[in-house]
Short mmCIF file of C-alpha atoms in Angstrom, two decimals:
data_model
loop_
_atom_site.label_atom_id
_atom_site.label_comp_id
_atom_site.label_asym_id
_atom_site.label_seq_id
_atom_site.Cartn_x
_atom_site.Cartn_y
_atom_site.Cartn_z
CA UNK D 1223 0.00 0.00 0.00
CA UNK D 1224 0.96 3.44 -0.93
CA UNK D 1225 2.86 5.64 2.10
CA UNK D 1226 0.24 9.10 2.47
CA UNK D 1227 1.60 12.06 0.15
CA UNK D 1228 2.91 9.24 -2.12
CA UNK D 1229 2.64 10.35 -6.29
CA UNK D 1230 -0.98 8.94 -7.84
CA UNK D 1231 -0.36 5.96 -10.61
CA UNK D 1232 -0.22 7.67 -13.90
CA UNK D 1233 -3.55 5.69 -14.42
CA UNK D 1234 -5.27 6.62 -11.70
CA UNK D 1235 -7.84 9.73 -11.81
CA UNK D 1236 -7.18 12.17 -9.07
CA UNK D 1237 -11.24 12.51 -8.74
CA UNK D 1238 -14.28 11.40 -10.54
CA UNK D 1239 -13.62 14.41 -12.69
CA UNK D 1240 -11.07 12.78 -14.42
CA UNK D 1241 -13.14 9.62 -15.62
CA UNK D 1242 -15.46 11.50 -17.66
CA UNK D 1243 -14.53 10.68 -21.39
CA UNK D 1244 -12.84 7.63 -22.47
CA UNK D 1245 -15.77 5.40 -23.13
CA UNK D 1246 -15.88 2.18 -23.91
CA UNK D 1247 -16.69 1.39 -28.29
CA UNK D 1248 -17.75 -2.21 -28.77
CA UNK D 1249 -18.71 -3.87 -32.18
CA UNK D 1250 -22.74 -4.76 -32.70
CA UNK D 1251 -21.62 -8.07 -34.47
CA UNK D 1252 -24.99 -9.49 -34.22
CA UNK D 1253 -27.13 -6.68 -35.19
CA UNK D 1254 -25.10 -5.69 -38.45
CA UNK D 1255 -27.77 -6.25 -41.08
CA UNK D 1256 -25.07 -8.16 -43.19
CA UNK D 1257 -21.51 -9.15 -43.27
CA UNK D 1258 -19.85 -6.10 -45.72
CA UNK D 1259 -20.96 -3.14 -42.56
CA UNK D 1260 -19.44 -3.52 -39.47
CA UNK D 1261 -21.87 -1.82 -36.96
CA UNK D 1262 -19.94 -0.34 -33.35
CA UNK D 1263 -21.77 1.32 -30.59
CA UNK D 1264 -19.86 3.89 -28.35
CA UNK D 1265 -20.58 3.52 -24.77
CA UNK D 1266 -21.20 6.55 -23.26
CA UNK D 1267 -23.50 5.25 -20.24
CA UNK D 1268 -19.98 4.51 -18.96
CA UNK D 1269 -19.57 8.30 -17.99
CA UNK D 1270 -19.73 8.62 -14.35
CA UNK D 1271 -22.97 9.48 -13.70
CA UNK D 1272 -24.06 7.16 -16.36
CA UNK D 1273 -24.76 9.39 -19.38
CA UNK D 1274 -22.80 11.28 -22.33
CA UNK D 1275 -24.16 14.50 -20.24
CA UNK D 1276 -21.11 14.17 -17.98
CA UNK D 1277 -18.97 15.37 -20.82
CA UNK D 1278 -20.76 18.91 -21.38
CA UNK D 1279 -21.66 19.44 -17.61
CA UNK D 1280 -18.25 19.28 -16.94
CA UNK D 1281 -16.86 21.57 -20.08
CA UNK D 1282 -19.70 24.37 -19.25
CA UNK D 1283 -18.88 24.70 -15.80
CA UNK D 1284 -15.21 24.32 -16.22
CA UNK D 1285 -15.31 27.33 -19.16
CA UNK D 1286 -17.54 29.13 -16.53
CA UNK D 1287 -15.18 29.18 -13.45
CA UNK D 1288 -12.33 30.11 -16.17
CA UNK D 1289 -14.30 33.28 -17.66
CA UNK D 1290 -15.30 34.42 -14.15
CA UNK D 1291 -19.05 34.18 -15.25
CA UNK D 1292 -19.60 31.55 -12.76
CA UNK D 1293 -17.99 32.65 -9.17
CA UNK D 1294 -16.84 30.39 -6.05
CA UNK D 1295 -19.53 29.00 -4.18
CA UNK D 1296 -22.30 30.13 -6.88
CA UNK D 1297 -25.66 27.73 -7.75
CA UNK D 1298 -26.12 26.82 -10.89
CA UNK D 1299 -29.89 26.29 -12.64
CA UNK D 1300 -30.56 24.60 -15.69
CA UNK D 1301 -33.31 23.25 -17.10
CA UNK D 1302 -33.20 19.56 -17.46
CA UNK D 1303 -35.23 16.47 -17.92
CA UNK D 1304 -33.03 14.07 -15.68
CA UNK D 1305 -29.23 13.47 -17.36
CA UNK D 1306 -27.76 16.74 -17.61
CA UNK D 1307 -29.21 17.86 -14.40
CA UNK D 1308 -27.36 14.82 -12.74
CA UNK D 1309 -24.32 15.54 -14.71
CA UNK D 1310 -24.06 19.02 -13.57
CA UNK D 1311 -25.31 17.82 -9.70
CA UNK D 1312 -22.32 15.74 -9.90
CA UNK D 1313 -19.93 18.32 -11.01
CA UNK D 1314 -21.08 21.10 -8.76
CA UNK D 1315 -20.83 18.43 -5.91
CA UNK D 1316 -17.10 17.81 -6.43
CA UNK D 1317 -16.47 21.55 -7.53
CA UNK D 1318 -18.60 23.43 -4.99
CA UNK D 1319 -21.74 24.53 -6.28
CA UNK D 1320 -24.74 24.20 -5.24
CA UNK D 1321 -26.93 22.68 -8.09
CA UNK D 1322 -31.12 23.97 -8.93
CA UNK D 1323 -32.54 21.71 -11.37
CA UNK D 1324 -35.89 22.91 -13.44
CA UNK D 1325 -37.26 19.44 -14.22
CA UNK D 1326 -40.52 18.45 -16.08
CA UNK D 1327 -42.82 16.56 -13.20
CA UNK D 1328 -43.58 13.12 -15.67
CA UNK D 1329 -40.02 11.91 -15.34
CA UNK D 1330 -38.94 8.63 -13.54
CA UNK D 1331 -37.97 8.53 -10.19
CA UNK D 1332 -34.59 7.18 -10.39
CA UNK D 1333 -33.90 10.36 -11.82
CA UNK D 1334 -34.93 12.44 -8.64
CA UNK D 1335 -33.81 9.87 -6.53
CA UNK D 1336 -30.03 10.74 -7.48
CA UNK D 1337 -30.71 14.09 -8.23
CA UNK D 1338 -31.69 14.45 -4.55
CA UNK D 1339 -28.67 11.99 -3.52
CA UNK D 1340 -26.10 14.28 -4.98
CA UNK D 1341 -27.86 17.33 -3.56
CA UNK D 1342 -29.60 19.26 -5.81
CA UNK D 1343 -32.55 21.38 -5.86
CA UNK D 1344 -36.05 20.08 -7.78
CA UNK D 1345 -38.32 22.48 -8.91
CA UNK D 1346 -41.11 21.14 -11.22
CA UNK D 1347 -42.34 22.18 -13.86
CA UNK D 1348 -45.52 20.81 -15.92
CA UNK D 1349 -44.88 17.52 -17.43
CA UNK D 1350 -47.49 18.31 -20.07
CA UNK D 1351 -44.93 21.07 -21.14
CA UNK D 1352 -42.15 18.91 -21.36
CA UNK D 1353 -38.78 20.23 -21.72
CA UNK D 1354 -39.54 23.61 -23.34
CA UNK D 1355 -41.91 24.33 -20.04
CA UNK D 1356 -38.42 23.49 -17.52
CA UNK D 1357 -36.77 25.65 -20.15
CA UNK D 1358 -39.30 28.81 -20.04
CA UNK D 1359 -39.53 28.18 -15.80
CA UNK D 1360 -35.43 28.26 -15.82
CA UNK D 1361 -35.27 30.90 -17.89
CA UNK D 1362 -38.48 32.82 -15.32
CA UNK D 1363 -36.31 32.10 -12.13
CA UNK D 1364 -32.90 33.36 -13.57
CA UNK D 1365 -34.37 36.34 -14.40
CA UNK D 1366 -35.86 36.82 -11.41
CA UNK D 1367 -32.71 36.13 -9.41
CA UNK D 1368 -29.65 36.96 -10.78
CA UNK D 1369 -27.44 35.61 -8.25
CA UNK D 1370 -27.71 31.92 -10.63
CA UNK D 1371 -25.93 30.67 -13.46
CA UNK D 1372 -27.76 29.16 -16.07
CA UNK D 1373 -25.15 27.09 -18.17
CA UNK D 1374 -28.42 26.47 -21.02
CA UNK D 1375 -26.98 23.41 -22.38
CA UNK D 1376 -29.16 24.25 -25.59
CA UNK D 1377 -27.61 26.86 -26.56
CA UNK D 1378 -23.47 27.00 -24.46
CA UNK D 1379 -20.99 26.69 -26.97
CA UNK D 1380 -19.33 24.82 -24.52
CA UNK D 1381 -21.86 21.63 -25.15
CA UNK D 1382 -20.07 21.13 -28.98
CA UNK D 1383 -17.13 22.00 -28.31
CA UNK D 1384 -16.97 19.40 -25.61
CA UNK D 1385 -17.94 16.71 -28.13
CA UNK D 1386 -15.20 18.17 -30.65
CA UNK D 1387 -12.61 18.10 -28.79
CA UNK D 1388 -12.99 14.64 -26.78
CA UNK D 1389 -15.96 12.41 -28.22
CA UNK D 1390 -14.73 13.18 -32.20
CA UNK D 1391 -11.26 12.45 -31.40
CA UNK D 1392 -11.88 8.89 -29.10
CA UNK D 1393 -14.17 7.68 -32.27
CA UNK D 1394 -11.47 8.17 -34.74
CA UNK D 1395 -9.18 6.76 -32.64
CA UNK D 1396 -11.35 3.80 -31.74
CA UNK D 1397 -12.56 2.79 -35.38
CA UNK D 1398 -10.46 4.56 -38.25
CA UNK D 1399 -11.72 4.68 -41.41
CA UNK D 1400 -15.63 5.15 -39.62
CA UNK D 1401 -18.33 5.99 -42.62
CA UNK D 1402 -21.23 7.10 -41.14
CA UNK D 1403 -21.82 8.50 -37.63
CA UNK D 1404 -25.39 8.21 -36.06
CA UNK D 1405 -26.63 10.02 -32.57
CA UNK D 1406 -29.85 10.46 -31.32
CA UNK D 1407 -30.83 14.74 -32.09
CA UNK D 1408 -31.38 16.14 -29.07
CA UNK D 1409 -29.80 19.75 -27.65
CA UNK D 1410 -27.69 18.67 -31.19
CA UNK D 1411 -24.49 19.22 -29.61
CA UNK D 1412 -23.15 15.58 -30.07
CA UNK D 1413 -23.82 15.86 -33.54
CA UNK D 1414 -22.25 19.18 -34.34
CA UNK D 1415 -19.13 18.92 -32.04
CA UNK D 1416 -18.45 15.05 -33.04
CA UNK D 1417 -20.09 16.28 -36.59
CA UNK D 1418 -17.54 19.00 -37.11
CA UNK D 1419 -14.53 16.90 -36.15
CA UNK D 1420 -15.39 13.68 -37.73
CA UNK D 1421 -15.81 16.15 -41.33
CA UNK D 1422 -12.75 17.82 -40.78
CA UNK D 1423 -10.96 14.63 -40.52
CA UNK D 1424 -12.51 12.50 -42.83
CA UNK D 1425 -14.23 14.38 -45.50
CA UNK D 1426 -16.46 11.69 -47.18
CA UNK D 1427 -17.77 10.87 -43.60
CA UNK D 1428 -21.63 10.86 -43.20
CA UNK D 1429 -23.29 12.44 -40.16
CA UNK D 1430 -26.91 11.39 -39.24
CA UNK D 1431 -29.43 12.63 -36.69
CA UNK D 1432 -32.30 10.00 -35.43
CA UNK D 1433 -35.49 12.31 -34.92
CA UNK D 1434 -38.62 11.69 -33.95
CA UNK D 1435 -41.72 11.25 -36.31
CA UNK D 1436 -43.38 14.36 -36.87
CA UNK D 1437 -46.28 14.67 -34.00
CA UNK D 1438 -44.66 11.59 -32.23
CA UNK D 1439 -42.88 12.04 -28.97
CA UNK D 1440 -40.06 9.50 -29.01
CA UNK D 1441 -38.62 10.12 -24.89
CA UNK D 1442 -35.14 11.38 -25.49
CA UNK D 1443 -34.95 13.07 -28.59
CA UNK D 1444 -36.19 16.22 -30.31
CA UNK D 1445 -37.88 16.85 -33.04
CA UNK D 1446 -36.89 20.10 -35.47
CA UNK D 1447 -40.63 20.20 -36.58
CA UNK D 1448 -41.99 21.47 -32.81
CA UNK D 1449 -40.61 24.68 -33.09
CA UNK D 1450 -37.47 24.84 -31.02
CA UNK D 1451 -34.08 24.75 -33.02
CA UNK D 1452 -31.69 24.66 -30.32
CA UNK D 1453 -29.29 27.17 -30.66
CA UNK D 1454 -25.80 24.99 -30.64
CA UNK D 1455 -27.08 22.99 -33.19
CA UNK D 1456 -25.47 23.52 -37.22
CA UNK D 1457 -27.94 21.73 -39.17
CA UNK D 1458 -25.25 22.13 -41.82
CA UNK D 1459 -23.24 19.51 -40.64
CA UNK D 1460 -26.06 16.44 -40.70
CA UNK D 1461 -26.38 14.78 -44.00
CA UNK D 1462 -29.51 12.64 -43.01
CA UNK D 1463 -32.32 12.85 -40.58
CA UNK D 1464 -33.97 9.49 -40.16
CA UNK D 1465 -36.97 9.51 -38.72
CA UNK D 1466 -37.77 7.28 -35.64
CA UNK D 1467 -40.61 6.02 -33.18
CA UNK D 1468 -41.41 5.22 -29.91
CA UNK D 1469 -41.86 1.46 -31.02
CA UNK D 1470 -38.57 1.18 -32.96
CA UNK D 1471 -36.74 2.66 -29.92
CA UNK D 1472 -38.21 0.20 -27.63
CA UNK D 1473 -37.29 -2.44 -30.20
CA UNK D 1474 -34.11 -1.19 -30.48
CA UNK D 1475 -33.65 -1.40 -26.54
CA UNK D 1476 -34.77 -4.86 -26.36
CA UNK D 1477 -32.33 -5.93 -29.46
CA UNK D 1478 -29.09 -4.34 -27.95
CA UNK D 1479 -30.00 -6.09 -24.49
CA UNK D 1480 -30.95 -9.42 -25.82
CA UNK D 1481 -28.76 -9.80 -28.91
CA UNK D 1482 -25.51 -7.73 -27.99
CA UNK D 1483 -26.24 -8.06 -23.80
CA UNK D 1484 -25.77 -4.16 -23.41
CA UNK D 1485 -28.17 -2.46 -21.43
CA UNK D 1486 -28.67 1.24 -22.48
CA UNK D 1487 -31.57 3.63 -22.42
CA UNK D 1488 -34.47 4.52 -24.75
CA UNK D 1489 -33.01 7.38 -26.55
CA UNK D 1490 -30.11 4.39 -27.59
CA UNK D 1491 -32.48 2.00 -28.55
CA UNK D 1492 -33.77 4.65 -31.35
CA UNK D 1493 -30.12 5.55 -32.24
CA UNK D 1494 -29.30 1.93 -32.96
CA UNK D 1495 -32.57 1.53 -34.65
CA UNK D 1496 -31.18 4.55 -37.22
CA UNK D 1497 -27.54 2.41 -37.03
CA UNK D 1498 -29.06 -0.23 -38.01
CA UNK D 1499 -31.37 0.91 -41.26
CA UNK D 1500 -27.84 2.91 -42.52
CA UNK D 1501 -25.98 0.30 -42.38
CA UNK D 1502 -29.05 -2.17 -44.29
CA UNK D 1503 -28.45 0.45 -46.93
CA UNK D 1504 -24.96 0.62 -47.22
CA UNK D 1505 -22.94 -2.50 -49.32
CA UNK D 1506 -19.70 -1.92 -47.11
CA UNK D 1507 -18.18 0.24 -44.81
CA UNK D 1508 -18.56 1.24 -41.01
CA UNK D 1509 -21.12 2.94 -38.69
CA UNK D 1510 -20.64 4.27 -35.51
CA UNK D 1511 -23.74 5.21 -33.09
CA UNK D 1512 -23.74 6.63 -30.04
CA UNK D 1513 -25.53 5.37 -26.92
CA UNK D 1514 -26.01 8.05 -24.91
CA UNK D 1515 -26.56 6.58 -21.56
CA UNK D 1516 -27.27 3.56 -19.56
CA UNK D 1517 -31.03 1.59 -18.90
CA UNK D 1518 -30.67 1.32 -14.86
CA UNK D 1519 -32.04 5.16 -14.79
CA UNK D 1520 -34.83 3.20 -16.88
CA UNK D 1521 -35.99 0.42 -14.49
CA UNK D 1522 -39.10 1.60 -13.14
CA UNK D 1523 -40.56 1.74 -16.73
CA UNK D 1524 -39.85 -2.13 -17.50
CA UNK D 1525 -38.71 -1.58 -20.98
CA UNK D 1526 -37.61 -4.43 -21.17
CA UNK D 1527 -40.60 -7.33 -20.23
CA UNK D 1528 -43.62 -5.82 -20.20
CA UNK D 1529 -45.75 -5.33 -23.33
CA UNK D 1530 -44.71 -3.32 -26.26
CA UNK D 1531 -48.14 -1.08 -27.06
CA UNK D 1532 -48.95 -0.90 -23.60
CA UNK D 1533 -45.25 0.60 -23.12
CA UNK D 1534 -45.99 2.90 -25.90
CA UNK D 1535 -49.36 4.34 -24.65
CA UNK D 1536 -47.64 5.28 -21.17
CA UNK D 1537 -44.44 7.24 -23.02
CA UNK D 1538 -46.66 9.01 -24.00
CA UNK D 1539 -47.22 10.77 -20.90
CA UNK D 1540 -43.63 10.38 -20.14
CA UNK D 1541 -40.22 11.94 -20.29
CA UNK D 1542 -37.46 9.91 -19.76
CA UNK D 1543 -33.88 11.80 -21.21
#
């Protein structure tokens, strides 16, 4: 054992901090759709707290403290509906601010449960609204008290540059040569930071959003058709939008857990469902697509067992990302 004082392994993290990034990419051998397109997912429920959120939670507040916009000791609010809020609960734990999430009332309760266990603050807002109502009520309180920092993960430059600078570089690195890169659209930051690396590095490389169906609310993703662009996001850089539904993410769930034994959330089940249908299309090549967290924040919905349309009428009044 170690004397006290004694230098940390060059391996070892010097906090949780430090573990964010570095995820895990694994080959989906058995849901290719045919032997010339190898199929990978990147892991990013690996991320401390479980979720890809870690990695902008941790760039927005770290570009805050270094601007002076966000002082010692200072909350932070942002509107969430469960994985950034933990992401940034998590960093403001370790970094010493207190954390105020604005979260829609219909989400599950593992989600407040370690919300609450890392300390933040819950205010609700009405589910019905889903996240634009957590974003107006954020955007209400912040102006009403100007003592918070809102980071406003939709729209801090911080949340693509995050995903250029680490989440690009790890994919190249993990499968050269990659084709065609597929995330789930949500605040669009994974697909513009990862976008604008990927097509800066390899410029025949294909970058494709899985969005919901028009008038369908598929938990986890956004759809460009409701209204709200998000600010970070440069539409320039997708090539495709493929268009995705409740039922094919919950398929897509149940295939990555029963065929490929990885257990991810909803918003990766209708990522991999979008994986999958480029790759059917393609003769050769390589696609990459992004799981963006784990399923254990997902247990209380039984994904997994319980019946698919019965599943699908109770998303509906649901948010689960």
């Amino acid at each position: 054992m170690p004397a006290p004082g004694a230098e940390v392994g060059r391996d070892a993290a010097r906090d949780l901090l430090g573990t964010i990034g570095g995820t895990p990419m694994v080959e989906l051998a058995r849901l290719a759709p045919h032997a010339g397109v190898r199929l990978y997912a990147k892991l990013e429920g690996a991320n401390p707290s479980g979720s890809v959120k870690d990695r902008i939670a941790l760039a927005m507040v770290r570009e805050a403290r270094a601007s002076g916009v966000l002082g010692s000791g200072q909350t932070i609010l942002e509107p969430t509906s469960g994985n950034t809020g933990i992401s940034l609960a998590l960093v403001g734990r370790l970094l010493g601010h207190p954390v105020r999430v604005v979260m829609p009332d219909n989400t599950t309760a593992e989600r407040e449960q370690l919300l609450r266990l890392y300390g933040a603050e819950i205010v609700h807002s009405p589910g019905a609204e889903a996240s634009n109502g957590a974003v107006r009520l954020a955007e209400r309180l912040a102006a009403e008290d100007r003592s918070l920092f809102m980071p406003y993960q939709y729209g801090n430059e911080a949340n693509p540059r995050a995903h250029e600078t680490t989440t690009g570089p790890e994919i190249l690195a993990q499968t050269p040569g990659v084709d065609v890169f597929v995330a789930g659209l949500g605040t669009g930051g994974t697909l513009t930071g990862v976008g604008r690396f990927l097509k800066r590095e390899l410029p025949g490389v294909r970058i494709v959003a899985a969005e919901p169906l028009p008038g369908e609310l598929v938990q986890g993703l956004r759809s460009l058709e409701d209204g709200f662009v998000p600010p970070v996001l440069d539409a320039s850089v997708l090539d495709d939008r493929y268009l995705v539904s409740n039922r094919d993410a919950i398929i897509g769930v149940r295939r990555l857990l029963d065929e490929e034994g990885i257990f991810a959330g909803l918003s990766s089940g209708a990522a991999v469902a979008v994986g999958v249908r480029v790759a059917r299309e393609m003769e050769r090549g390589s696609v990459v697509v992004l799981l963006a967290d784990g399923g254990w924040k997902y247990l209380s919905t039984d994904l997994w067992t319980r019946d698919l349309d019965d599943i699908e009428d109770e998303l509906e009044g649901s948010l689960l990302w």
